[in-house]
XYZ file of C-alpha atoms in Angstrom:
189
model
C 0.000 0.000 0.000
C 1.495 3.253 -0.983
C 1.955 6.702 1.427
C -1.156 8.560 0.619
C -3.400 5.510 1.013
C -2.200 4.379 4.614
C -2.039 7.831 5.792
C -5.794 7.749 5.742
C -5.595 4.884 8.201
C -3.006 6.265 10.654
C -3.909 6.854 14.413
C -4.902 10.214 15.306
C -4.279 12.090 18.503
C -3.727 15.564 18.093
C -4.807 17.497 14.749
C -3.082 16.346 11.822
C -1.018 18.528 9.425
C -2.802 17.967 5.793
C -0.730 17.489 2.457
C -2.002 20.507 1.159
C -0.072 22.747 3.786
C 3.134 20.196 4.174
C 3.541 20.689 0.382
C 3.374 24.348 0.766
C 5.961 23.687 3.436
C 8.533 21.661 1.238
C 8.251 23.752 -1.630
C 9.058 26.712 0.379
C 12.155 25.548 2.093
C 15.732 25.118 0.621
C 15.340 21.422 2.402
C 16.869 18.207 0.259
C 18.081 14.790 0.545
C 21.291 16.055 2.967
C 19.266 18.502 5.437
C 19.092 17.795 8.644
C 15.664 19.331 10.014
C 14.036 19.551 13.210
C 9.969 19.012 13.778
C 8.327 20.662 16.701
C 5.087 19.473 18.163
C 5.349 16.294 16.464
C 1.543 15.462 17.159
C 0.499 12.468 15.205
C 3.995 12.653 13.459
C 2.059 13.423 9.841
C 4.697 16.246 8.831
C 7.807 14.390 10.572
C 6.676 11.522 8.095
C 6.363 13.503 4.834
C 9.917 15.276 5.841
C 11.626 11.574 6.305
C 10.991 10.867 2.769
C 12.826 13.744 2.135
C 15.907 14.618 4.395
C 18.673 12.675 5.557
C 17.494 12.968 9.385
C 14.485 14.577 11.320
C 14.811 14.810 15.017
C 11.016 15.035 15.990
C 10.313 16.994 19.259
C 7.327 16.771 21.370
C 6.522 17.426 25.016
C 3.719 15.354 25.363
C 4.529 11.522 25.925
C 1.164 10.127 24.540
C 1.675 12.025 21.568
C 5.283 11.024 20.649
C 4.361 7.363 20.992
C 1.533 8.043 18.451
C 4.019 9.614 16.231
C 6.533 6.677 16.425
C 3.507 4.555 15.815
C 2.323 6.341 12.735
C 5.660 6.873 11.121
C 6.783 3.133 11.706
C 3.674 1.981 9.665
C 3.866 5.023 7.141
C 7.580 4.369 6.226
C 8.908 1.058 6.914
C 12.810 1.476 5.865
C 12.854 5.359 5.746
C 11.423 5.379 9.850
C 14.858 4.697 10.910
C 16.077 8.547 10.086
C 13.550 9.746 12.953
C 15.040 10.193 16.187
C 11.773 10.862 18.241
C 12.496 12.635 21.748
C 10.589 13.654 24.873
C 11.516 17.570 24.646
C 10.191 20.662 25.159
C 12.184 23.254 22.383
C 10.885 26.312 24.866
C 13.239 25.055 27.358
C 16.345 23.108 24.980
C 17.063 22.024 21.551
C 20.348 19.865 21.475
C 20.662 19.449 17.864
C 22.752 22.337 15.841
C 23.804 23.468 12.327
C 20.013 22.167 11.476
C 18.733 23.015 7.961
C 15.376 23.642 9.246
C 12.969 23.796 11.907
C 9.361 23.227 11.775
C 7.347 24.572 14.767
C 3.379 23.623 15.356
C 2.878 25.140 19.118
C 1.136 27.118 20.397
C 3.660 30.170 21.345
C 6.187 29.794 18.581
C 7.676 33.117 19.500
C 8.820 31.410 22.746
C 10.556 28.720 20.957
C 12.808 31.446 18.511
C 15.978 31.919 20.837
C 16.708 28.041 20.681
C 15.803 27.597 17.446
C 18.208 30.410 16.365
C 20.537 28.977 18.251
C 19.934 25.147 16.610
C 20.129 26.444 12.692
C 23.025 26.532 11.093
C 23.522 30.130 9.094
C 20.966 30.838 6.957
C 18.951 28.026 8.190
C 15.080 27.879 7.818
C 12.236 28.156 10.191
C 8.538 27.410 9.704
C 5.883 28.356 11.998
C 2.351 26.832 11.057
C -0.015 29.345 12.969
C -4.096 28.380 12.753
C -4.136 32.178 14.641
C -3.345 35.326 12.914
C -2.332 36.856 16.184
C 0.522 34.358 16.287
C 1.687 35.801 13.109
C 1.714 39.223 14.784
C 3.443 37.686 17.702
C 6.341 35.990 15.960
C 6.906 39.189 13.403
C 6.949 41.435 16.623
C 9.623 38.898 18.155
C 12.353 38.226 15.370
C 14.495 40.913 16.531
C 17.723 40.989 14.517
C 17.773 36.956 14.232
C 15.499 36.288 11.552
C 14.499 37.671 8.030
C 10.626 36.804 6.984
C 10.683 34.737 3.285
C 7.233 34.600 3.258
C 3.643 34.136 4.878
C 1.299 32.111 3.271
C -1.941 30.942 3.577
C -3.366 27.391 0.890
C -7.143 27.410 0.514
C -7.426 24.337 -1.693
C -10.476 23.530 -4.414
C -11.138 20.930 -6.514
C -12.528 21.062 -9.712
C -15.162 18.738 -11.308
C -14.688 18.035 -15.007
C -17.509 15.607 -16.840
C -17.554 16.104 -20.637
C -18.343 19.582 -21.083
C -19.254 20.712 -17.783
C -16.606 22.401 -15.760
C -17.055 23.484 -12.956
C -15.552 24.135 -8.983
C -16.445 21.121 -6.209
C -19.278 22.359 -4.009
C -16.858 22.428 -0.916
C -13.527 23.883 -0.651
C -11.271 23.005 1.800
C -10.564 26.743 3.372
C -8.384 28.123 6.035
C -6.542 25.811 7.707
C -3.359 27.671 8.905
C -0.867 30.881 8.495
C 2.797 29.092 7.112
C 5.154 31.911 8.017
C 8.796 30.985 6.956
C 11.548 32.623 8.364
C 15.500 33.140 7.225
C 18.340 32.952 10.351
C 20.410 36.180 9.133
């Protein structure tokens, strides 16, 4: 069974990440097959998987022990072989990250703004950071808290609609798959 299909039959805890923002997030990012990136708030480990078929390691971060062992869960079914470049820890990247000279950083909390001292210190020069924000006051609150340390690339937000196509009628799906979060990514300078 291929990706797509068994990540509609993962185990859910937390709020999954959907493919339409992680694919906003990889094309955004200078990430490839050597980076060494860093996910925060793994939750149900849905973007630590899609970045493991990616990147040569992800260390996945999350504070909460029930998640994490959801997260291993999920991306040892997802990935089979590719799993093993996950190093899945109990942390908290308010208080410590351990890893540097990381590529990138991916943050999904709640108060990214508290997390951007470590991070700066975890990326190597001009390393990558990406906040996914369902809030725009979080926006507001990173922006007003980059100092000197980071450079915004860009802030983005993917509403995603289908379109039906039957012979000669075209036309947009009923529903549309709207807001689902901010994607600010920031530069280290």
């Amino acid at each position: 069974m291929n990706f797509l299909r068994k990540l509609k039959k993962i185990k859910r805890g937390p709020a999954i990440m959907l493919q339409k923002d992680i694919g906003v997030i990889l094309s955004n990012t200078n990430i490839d097959k050597d980076s060494r990136v860093l996910d925060a708030g793994s939750g149900s480990g849905v973007l630590t998987c899609n970045l493991a078929r990616f990147v040569k390691r992800v260390y996945s971060y999350d504070n909460r022990k029930e998640f994490l062992d959801i997260a291993k869960e999920n991306c040892k079914n997802l990935l089979e072989k590719d799993s093993a470049k996950i190093t899945f820890k109990n942390k908290d990247v308010y208080e410590e990250i351990k890893e540097k000279n990381l590529d990138l950083i991916t943050l999904d909390l709640k108060e990214h703004y508290k997390a951007l001292d470590n991070v700066f210190n975890a990326l190597k020069k001009d390393g990558e950071v990406v906040c996914f924000c369902p809030k725009i006051t979080q926006v507001m609150e990173i922006v007003d808290n980059i100092k000197n340390k980071f450079k915004v690339v860009r802030i983005l937000e993917n509403i995603e609609r289908e379109w039906v196509v039957e012979g000669e009628r075209v036309r947009p799906e009923h529903k549309m798959l709207g807001h689902t979060a901010f994607i600010v990514v920031l530069r280290k300078v």
